[in-house]
Coordinates of C-alpha atoms and ligand atoms in Angstrom, one line a residue:
M1 CA 0.0 0.0 0.0
N2 CA 1.0 3.6 -0.4
L3 CA 1.0 5.5 2.9
S4 CA 2.2 8.8 4.2
I5 CA 3.3 9.7 7.7
V6 CA 3.1 13.3 9.0
G7 CA 5.8 14.0 11.6
S8 CA 9.3 12.4 11.5
G9 CA 10.0 12.4 15.2
Y10 CA 10.8 9.3 17.3
V11 CA 7.5 7.6 16.6
G12 CA 7.0 8.9 13.0
T13 CA 10.4 7.9 11.8
T14 CA 10.3 4.5 13.5
I15 CA 6.9 3.6 11.9
A16 CA 7.9 5.0 8.5
A17 CA 11.0 2.8 8.4
C18 CA 9.2 -0.2 9.8
F19 CA 6.2 0.1 7.4
A20 CA 8.7 0.4 4.5
D21 CA 10.4 -2.8 5.8
L22 CA 7.0 -4.5 5.8
G23 CA 6.8 -3.9 2.0
H24 CA 4.8 -0.7 1.8
D25 CA 5.6 2.4 -0.1
V26 CA 6.1 5.2 2.5
T27 CA 6.3 9.0 2.2
A28 CA 7.4 10.8 5.3
I29 CA 6.3 14.4 5.6
D30 CA 7.9 16.9 7.9
I31 CA 8.3 20.7 8.0
D32 CA 11.9 20.4 9.0
E33 CA 14.1 20.4 5.8
T34 CA 17.1 19.0 7.6
V35 CA 15.1 15.9 8.8
V36 CA 13.7 15.5 5.3
S37 CA 17.1 15.6 3.6
K38 CA 18.6 13.3 6.1
L39 CA 15.9 10.7 5.5
N40 CA 16.3 11.0 1.7
D41 CA 20.0 10.6 2.1
G42 CA 19.4 7.3 4.0
V43 CA 20.3 8.8 7.4
A44 CA 18.0 8.3 10.5
P45 CA 17.3 11.7 12.1
I46 CA 17.1 10.1 15.6
H47 CA 19.0 7.3 17.3
E48 CA 17.1 4.0 17.9
P49 CA 18.7 0.6 17.7
G50 CA 18.1 -0.9 14.2
L51 CA 16.6 2.2 12.8
A52 CA 19.7 3.4 10.9
D53 CA 19.9 0.2 9.0
L54 CA 16.2 0.3 8.0
V55 CA 16.4 3.9 6.8
K56 CA 19.6 3.2 4.9
T57 CA 18.1 0.1 3.3
H58 CA 14.8 1.7 2.2
A59 CA 15.6 5.3 1.5
G60 CA 15.2 6.2 -2.1
T61 CA 13.1 3.2 -2.9
S62 CA 10.2 2.4 -0.6
L63 CA 10.9 5.3 1.8
R64 CA 11.1 8.9 0.8
A65 CA 10.6 12.2 2.6
T66 CA 9.3 15.6 1.7
T67 CA 8.1 18.9 3.2
D68 CA 5.2 19.0 0.7
Y69 CA 1.9 17.9 2.0
S70 CA 0.5 17.4 -1.5
A71 CA 2.4 14.1 -1.5
V72 CA -0.4 12.6 0.6
R73 CA -2.6 12.6 -2.5
E74 CA -0.5 9.8 -4.0
T75 CA -1.2 7.7 -0.9
D76 CA -4.2 5.8 0.5
V77 CA -3.6 6.3 4.2
T78 CA -2.0 9.1 6.2
F79 CA -0.7 8.6 9.8
L80 CA -0.5 11.7 12.0
A81 CA 2.5 11.2 14.2
L82 CA 3.0 14.7 15.5
T83 CA 4.1 15.6 19.0
T84 CA 1.5 16.4 21.7
P85 CA 3.5 18.4 24.3
S86 CA 2.2 19.2 27.8
N87 CA 0.6 22.5 28.9
P88 CA 1.6 23.8 32.3
D89 CA -1.4 22.1 33.9
G90 CA -0.4 18.7 32.4
S91 CA -3.1 18.7 29.7
I92 CA -1.9 18.1 26.1
D93 CA -1.2 20.9 23.8
L94 CA -2.9 20.1 20.5
S95 CA -1.6 23.2 18.6
I96 CA 1.0 21.3 16.5
M97 CA -1.5 18.5 15.9
K98 CA -4.1 20.9 14.7
A99 CA -1.7 22.8 12.4
G100 CA -0.6 19.5 10.8
T101 CA -4.2 18.4 10.5
R102 CA -5.1 21.6 8.7
S103 CA -2.3 21.2 6.2
L104 CA -3.3 17.6 5.6
G105 CA -7.0 18.7 5.1
D106 CA -5.9 21.4 2.6
A107 CA -3.9 18.8 0.6
L108 CA -6.8 16.3 0.7
A109 CA -9.2 18.9 -0.8
D110 CA -7.8 17.9 -4.3
K111 CA -7.8 14.2 -3.8
D112 CA -10.5 12.3 -5.6
D113 CA -10.6 8.9 -4.0
Y114 CA -11.2 7.7 -0.5
H115 CA -8.5 8.5 2.1
L116 CA -8.0 7.2 5.7
V117 CA -6.4 9.4 8.3
V118 CA -5.0 7.6 11.2
V119 CA -4.0 9.3 14.5
K120 CA -0.9 7.7 15.9
S121 CA -0.1 10.5 18.4
T122 CA -1.2 10.0 22.0
V123 CA -4.4 12.1 22.4
T124 CA -7.0 12.2 25.1
P125 CA -10.4 10.5 24.5
G126 CA -12.6 12.5 22.0
T127 CA -9.7 14.2 20.2
T128 CA -9.8 12.1 17.0
G129 CA -13.6 12.3 16.6
D130 CA -14.3 15.8 18.0
V131 CA -11.2 17.8 17.0
I132 CA -9.3 16.1 14.1
R133 CA -12.3 14.9 12.1
P134 CA -14.1 18.3 12.0
L135 CA -10.8 20.1 11.2
L136 CA -10.2 17.8 8.3
E137 CA -13.7 18.3 7.0
E138 CA -13.3 22.1 7.3
A139 CA -9.9 22.2 5.6
S140 CA -10.7 19.7 2.8
G141 CA -14.4 20.5 2.2
K142 CA -15.0 16.8 2.2
V143 CA -17.4 14.7 4.3
A144 CA -16.0 12.3 6.9
G145 CA -17.4 8.8 6.6
E146 CA -17.9 9.3 2.8
D147 CA -14.8 10.9 1.3
F148 CA -12.4 10.1 4.0
G149 CA -12.3 8.2 7.3
V150 CA -10.6 8.7 10.6
A151 CA -9.0 6.1 12.8
M152 CA -6.9 5.9 15.9
N153 CA -4.0 3.5 16.2
P154 CA -1.9 4.0 19.4
E155 CA 1.8 3.0 19.6
F156 CA 3.4 1.1 22.5
L157 CA 7.0 1.7 21.6
R158 CA 9.7 1.9 24.2
E159 CA 12.7 4.1 23.7
G160 CA 15.7 2.0 23.0
S161 CA 13.7 -0.8 21.5
A162 CA 11.1 1.0 19.4
V163 CA 12.0 -1.0 16.2
T164 CA 11.8 -4.4 17.8
D165 CA 8.6 -3.3 19.7
F166 CA 7.0 -2.3 16.4
L167 CA 8.0 -5.5 14.7
N168 CA 7.0 -7.7 17.7
P169 CA 3.8 -6.1 19.1
D170 CA 1.9 -7.6 22.1
K171 CA -1.2 -6.2 20.4
L172 CA -2.5 -4.0 17.6
V173 CA -5.2 -1.6 18.5
F174 CA -7.5 -0.3 15.7
G175 CA -9.9 2.4 16.7
A176 CA -12.3 3.2 13.8
E177 CA -15.9 3.8 12.9
A178 CA -16.4 1.9 9.6
A179 CA -15.7 -1.6 8.3
R180 CA -13.7 -0.2 5.4
D181 CA -11.4 1.6 7.8
Y182 CA -10.7 -1.5 9.9
D183 CA -10.0 -3.3 6.6
L184 CA -7.5 -0.7 5.5
L185 CA -5.7 -0.9 8.8
E186 CA -5.7 -4.6 8.7
A187 CA -4.3 -4.7 5.2
L188 CA -1.6 -2.3 6.3
Y189 CA -0.6 -4.5 9.2
Q190 CA -1.2 -7.8 7.5
P191 CA 2.5 -8.6 6.9
L192 CA 3.1 -8.1 10.7
I193 CA 0.0 -10.1 11.7
D194 CA 1.0 -13.0 9.5
R195 CA 4.5 -13.0 10.9
T196 CA 3.8 -12.5 14.6
D197 CA 0.2 -13.6 15.3
A198 CA -0.3 -10.4 17.3
P199 CA -3.9 -10.1 18.5
V200 CA -5.9 -7.3 16.8
V201 CA -8.2 -5.3 19.0
K202 CA -10.9 -3.6 17.0
T203 CA -12.6 -0.9 18.9
G204 CA -13.9 2.7 18.8
L205 CA -11.9 5.9 18.4
R206 CA -12.3 6.9 22.1
E207 CA -11.5 3.4 23.4
A208 CA -8.3 3.3 21.3
E209 CA -7.3 6.7 22.6
M210 CA -8.0 5.6 26.2
I211 CA -6.2 2.3 25.8
K212 CA -2.9 4.1 25.2
Y213 CA -3.3 6.2 28.4
A214 CA -4.6 3.3 30.4
N215 CA -1.7 1.2 29.3
N216 CA 0.9 3.7 30.4
A217 CA -1.0 4.8 33.6
F218 CA -1.3 1.1 34.6
L219 CA 2.4 0.5 34.2
A220 CA 3.4 3.8 35.9
A221 CA 1.1 3.0 38.8
K222 CA 2.4 -0.6 39.0
I223 CA 5.9 0.8 39.5
S224 CA 4.7 3.3 42.1
L225 CA 2.8 0.5 43.9
I226 CA 6.0 -1.6 44.1
N227 CA 7.9 1.5 45.2
E228 CA 5.4 2.1 48.0
L229 CA 5.6 -1.6 49.0
G230 CA 9.4 -1.3 48.7
N231 CA 9.5 1.7 51.0
I232 CA 7.5 -0.3 53.6
C233 CA 9.9 -3.3 53.1
K234 CA 12.9 -1.0 53.7
A235 CA 11.4 0.2 57.0
Y236 CA 11.0 -3.5 58.1
D237 CA 14.4 -4.6 56.8
V238 CA 12.7 -6.7 54.1
D239 CA 14.2 -7.2 50.7
A240 CA 11.6 -5.8 48.2
Y241 CA 13.1 -7.7 45.3
E242 CA 12.5 -11.0 47.0
V243 CA 9.0 -10.0 47.7
A244 CA 8.5 -8.8 44.1
D245 CA 9.9 -12.1 42.7
A246 CA 7.4 -14.0 44.7
I247 CA 4.3 -11.9 44.0
G248 CA 5.3 -11.8 40.3
L249 CA 4.8 -15.6 40.2
D250 CA 1.1 -14.9 40.6
E251 CA -0.2 -14.9 37.0
R252 CA -2.6 -12.1 37.9
I253 CA 0.3 -9.9 38.9
G254 CA 3.0 -11.0 36.5
P255 CA 6.8 -10.5 36.8
H256 CA 7.2 -7.3 34.8
F257 CA 7.6 -3.8 36.0
L258 CA 8.2 -4.8 39.5
R259 CA 11.7 -3.3 39.9
S260 CA 11.4 -0.9 42.8
G261 CA 13.7 2.1 43.3
V262 CA 14.0 5.7 42.4
G263 CA 11.0 5.8 40.1
W264 CA 9.9 6.3 36.6
G265 CA 10.8 9.1 34.1
G266 CA 11.1 9.5 30.3
S267 CA 9.0 11.2 27.7
C268 CA 5.8 9.1 28.2
F269 CA 4.9 8.0 31.7
P270 CA 5.1 11.4 33.4
K271 CA 3.4 13.2 30.5
D272 CA 0.7 10.7 29.8
V273 CA -0.2 10.2 33.5
A274 CA -0.4 14.0 33.9
A275 CA -2.5 14.3 30.8
L276 CA -4.9 11.6 32.0
I277 CA -5.2 13.3 35.4
A278 CA -5.9 16.7 33.7
A279 CA -8.5 15.0 31.4
A280 CA -10.2 13.3 34.3
R281 CA -10.4 16.6 36.3
D282 CA -11.8 18.3 33.2
T283 CA -14.8 16.0 33.6
G284 CA -15.1 16.7 37.4
Y285 CA -13.6 13.4 38.4
E286 CA -10.7 13.5 40.8
P287 CA -8.3 10.6 40.0
Q288 CA -6.9 9.9 43.5
L289 CA -4.9 6.7 42.7
L290 CA -3.2 8.2 39.7
Q291 CA -2.3 11.3 41.7
A292 CA -0.9 9.1 44.4
A293 CA 1.2 7.2 41.8
V294 CA 2.7 10.6 40.8
D295 CA 3.2 11.6 44.4
V296 CA 5.0 8.4 45.3
N297 CA 7.2 8.8 42.2
D298 CA 8.0 12.4 43.1
R299 CA 9.1 11.3 46.6
Q300 CA 11.5 8.5 45.7
P301 CA 14.5 10.7 44.9
G302 CA 14.1 12.5 48.2
R303 CA 14.0 9.2 50.0
M304 CA 17.3 8.3 48.3
L305 CA 18.8 11.6 49.4
S306 CA 17.7 11.1 53.0
L307 CA 19.3 7.7 53.1
L308 CA 22.5 9.4 52.1
D309 CA 21.9 12.1 54.8
D310 CA 21.7 9.2 57.4
H311 CA 25.4 8.5 56.7
V312 CA 27.1 11.7 55.5
D313 CA 26.5 15.4 55.9
V314 CA 27.1 16.2 52.2
S315 CA 27.4 20.0 52.6
G316 CA 30.7 21.1 51.0
K317 CA 31.5 17.5 50.1
R318 CA 31.9 15.7 46.8
V319 CA 29.0 13.4 45.9
A320 CA 28.9 11.1 42.8
V321 CA 25.7 10.7 40.8
L322 CA 26.0 7.5 38.7
G323 CA 23.5 7.5 35.8
L324 CA 21.8 10.5 34.3
A325 CA 19.6 9.0 31.6
F326 CA 16.0 8.2 32.6
K327 CA 16.7 4.5 31.9
P328 CA 19.7 2.6 30.5
G329 CA 20.2 2.4 26.7
T330 CA 19.3 6.0 26.0
D331 CA 20.7 9.5 26.3
D332 CA 17.3 10.9 27.0
I333 CA 17.2 12.7 30.3
R334 CA 13.6 13.9 30.1
E335 CA 12.0 13.6 33.6
S336 CA 15.0 11.5 34.6
R337 CA 15.1 10.9 38.4
A338 CA 18.7 12.2 38.2
I339 CA 17.3 15.8 37.9
P340 CA 15.6 16.0 41.3
T341 CA 18.5 14.0 42.8
I342 CA 21.0 16.6 41.6
E343 CA 18.8 19.4 42.7
G344 CA 18.5 17.9 46.2
L345 CA 22.3 17.5 46.4
L346 CA 22.8 21.2 45.3
D347 CA 20.3 22.3 47.9
R348 CA 22.4 20.6 50.5
G349 CA 25.5 22.4 49.3
A350 CA 27.2 19.3 47.9
T351 CA 29.7 19.4 45.1
V352 CA 28.1 17.1 42.4
V353 CA 30.2 15.0 40.1
A354 CA 28.0 13.2 37.6
Y355 CA 28.7 10.3 35.2
D356 CA 26.7 8.7 32.5
P357 CA 28.0 6.7 29.5
V358 CA 25.9 8.6 27.0
A359 CA 23.7 11.3 28.6
T360 CA 26.3 13.7 29.9
D361 CA 25.9 16.3 27.1
N362 CA 22.1 16.4 27.6
M363 CA 22.4 16.9 31.3
R364 CA 25.1 19.5 30.9
A365 CA 22.5 21.7 29.1
R366 CA 20.3 21.3 32.2
F367 CA 23.0 21.7 34.9
P368 CA 26.0 23.5 33.2
D369 CA 27.8 24.1 36.5
I370 CA 28.2 20.7 38.0
E371 CA 31.2 18.5 37.3
Y372 CA 31.0 15.7 34.7
A373 CA 33.3 12.8 35.0
S374 CA 34.5 10.7 32.0
S375 CA 34.0 7.4 33.9
A376 CA 32.3 6.0 36.9
A377 CA 35.7 5.5 38.5
A378 CA 36.6 9.1 38.0
A379 CA 33.3 10.2 39.5
L380 CA 33.8 8.0 42.6
A381 CA 37.4 9.0 43.2
G382 CA 37.5 11.2 46.3
A383 CA 33.6 11.2 46.7
H384 CA 32.0 11.1 50.2
G385 CA 28.9 9.4 48.8
A386 CA 27.5 7.9 45.6
L387 CA 23.9 7.8 44.4
V388 CA 23.0 5.3 41.7
V389 CA 20.1 6.6 39.6
T390 CA 20.2 4.6 36.3
D391 CA 20.7 0.8 36.0
W392 CA 23.4 0.8 33.4
D393 CA 25.0 -2.7 33.2
E394 CA 28.5 -1.2 33.6
F395 CA 27.6 -0.2 37.2
A396 CA 27.2 -3.9 38.1
A397 CA 30.9 -4.4 37.5
L398 CA 32.1 -1.6 39.8
D399 CA 34.1 -3.0 42.7
L400 CA 37.6 -1.6 43.5
E401 CA 36.5 1.8 42.2
F402 CA 34.6 2.2 45.5
D403 CA 37.9 2.0 47.4
A404 CA 38.9 5.3 45.9
M405 CA 36.0 7.1 47.6
E406 CA 36.8 9.3 50.5
T407 CA 34.0 7.5 52.4
P408 CA 32.5 4.6 50.5
V409 CA 28.8 5.3 51.1
V410 CA 26.7 4.0 48.2
I411 CA 22.9 4.5 47.9
D412 CA 21.6 2.3 45.1
G413 CA 18.3 3.5 43.6
R414 CA 18.2 0.6 41.0
R415 CA 19.6 -2.6 42.6
I416 CA 22.5 -2.7 40.2
V417 CA 25.6 -2.4 42.4
S418 CA 27.2 -5.5 43.9
T419 CA 28.0 -4.8 47.4
R420 CA 30.7 -6.3 49.6
E421 CA 32.6 -5.7 52.8
G422 CA 34.1 -2.3 53.1
I423 CA 31.2 -0.5 51.4
T424 CA 28.5 1.2 53.3
Y425 CA 25.7 0.2 51.1
E426 CA 22.0 1.0 51.2
G427 CA 19.4 -0.1 48.7
L428 CA 16.4 2.2 48.4
T429 CA 13.9 -0.5 49.0
W430 CA 15.9 -3.4 50.3
Ligands
LIG1 C1 7.1 3.6 28.1 C2 6.2 2.4 27.8 O1 6.8 1.2 28.2 C3 5.9 2.3 26.3 O2 5.0 1.3 26.0 C4 5.3 3.6 25.8 O3 4.9 3.6 24.5 C5 6.2 4.8 26.2 O4 6.5 4.8 27.6 P1 9.7 4.2 27.9 O5 9.4 5.5 28.4 O6 10.6 4.1 26.7 O7 8.4 3.4 27.4 O8 10.4 3.3 29.1 P2 10.2 2.1 30.0 O9 11.1 1.0 29.6 O10 8.7 1.7 30.0 O11 10.6 2.7 31.4 C6 9.9 3.8 31.9 C7 10.5 4.2 33.3 O12 10.1 3.3 34.3 C8 12.0 4.2 33.3 O13 12.4 5.4 34.1 C9 12.4 3.0 34.1 O14 13.6 3.1 34.8 C10 11.2 2.8 35.1 N1 11.0 1.5 35.5 C11 10.6 0.5 34.6 C12 11.1 1.2 36.9 O15 11.4 2.0 37.7 N2 10.8 -0.1 37.3 C13 10.4 -1.1 36.4 O16 10.2 -2.2 36.9 C14 10.3 -0.8 35.0

């Protein structure tokens, strides 16, 4: 099939390259000329494992890019994969989405045959049907349900494994309103369905929109729940990881997302949970449990700092922060738990020396005045304490490096360091 994808960010580029790999003819549309020429040159504009190879393989044949929306007229389906940033109150800002939708509608005005517009971006319930559809009708002068259809197809891609997640989905969710639109989505995903046997959930537009939020809210709340249980474990000198392993054997609970520690960050969980809370409040419903999940998450870095306070008065002393990325395998520091951790150390008057294998440059833009070490060993040398924020594999191998600390106090927020005699070691929840 011929499809177009509006927006070449992390989601748009990943799905563009993956759909090309599934055998479709894909046109990526973006207003950024640099992104467009990179894609046409076979260079991925973002870093995701496996993406560079896919872009290189398909650019110029089944994958091309343009800034010109009129290219959508040569395609049967258009995905909207534009960013939905947060407003200060946590609700989503639809201005970029609306601008892209208008341009798409303008371009569709001159298209003769049926077109399907699929919302890929994360949007709150009602957005596709009540905002995107009328905007498309207005800009194109066409009638929804007759000349074009709208659908909602959320993504569940993790940073660092977006390509594998796309190609091996747990489920495919098709929100639509008409049989012909479900059929078009199915035809598009058929090569993947044949290959993976992924279950297809056919549902309404609002349900599809909500499934995405519910998925992320559930996972974020699951981590906050294990963190709360972990905090209680710590108070009773109980190892939360042994508890998690045992409860994870209950099929109803499952073993995943039970790693307690300093909490969740990234570009999705914090933003999506905040947007769902704002959307709920908009209707007059107060989402207590989701708010509590956020509150528990916000408290975890402070708990790590107070464990350090129990052993060292850090004022005027050098403290190492190991790990700056919000999770291993990425240089993304958005909502990383390292940010409140560093802020807490600075408030205490500590001299912060931070280390991350890949995220240092990004954190330097956020905290230009702290020290950045080129290795974990260099960060630890002479430090009076160390806080472990990201579970990078290399931290598991640290050993003699702790002997170079002034006082070897290690507070582990991710259960990654191997402790031994001679180290004052505290796990956050064990
Ligand atoms: C998440 C969802 O997993 C994905 O489906 C969605 O599309 C986007 O948001 P991502 O943000 O890339 O993906 O990261 P993920 O691997 O889910 O981790 C999120 C955060 O939770 C990280 O900060 C991680 O350290 C933390 N986490 C995860 C825990 O603290 N404990 C766990 O057991 C699992």
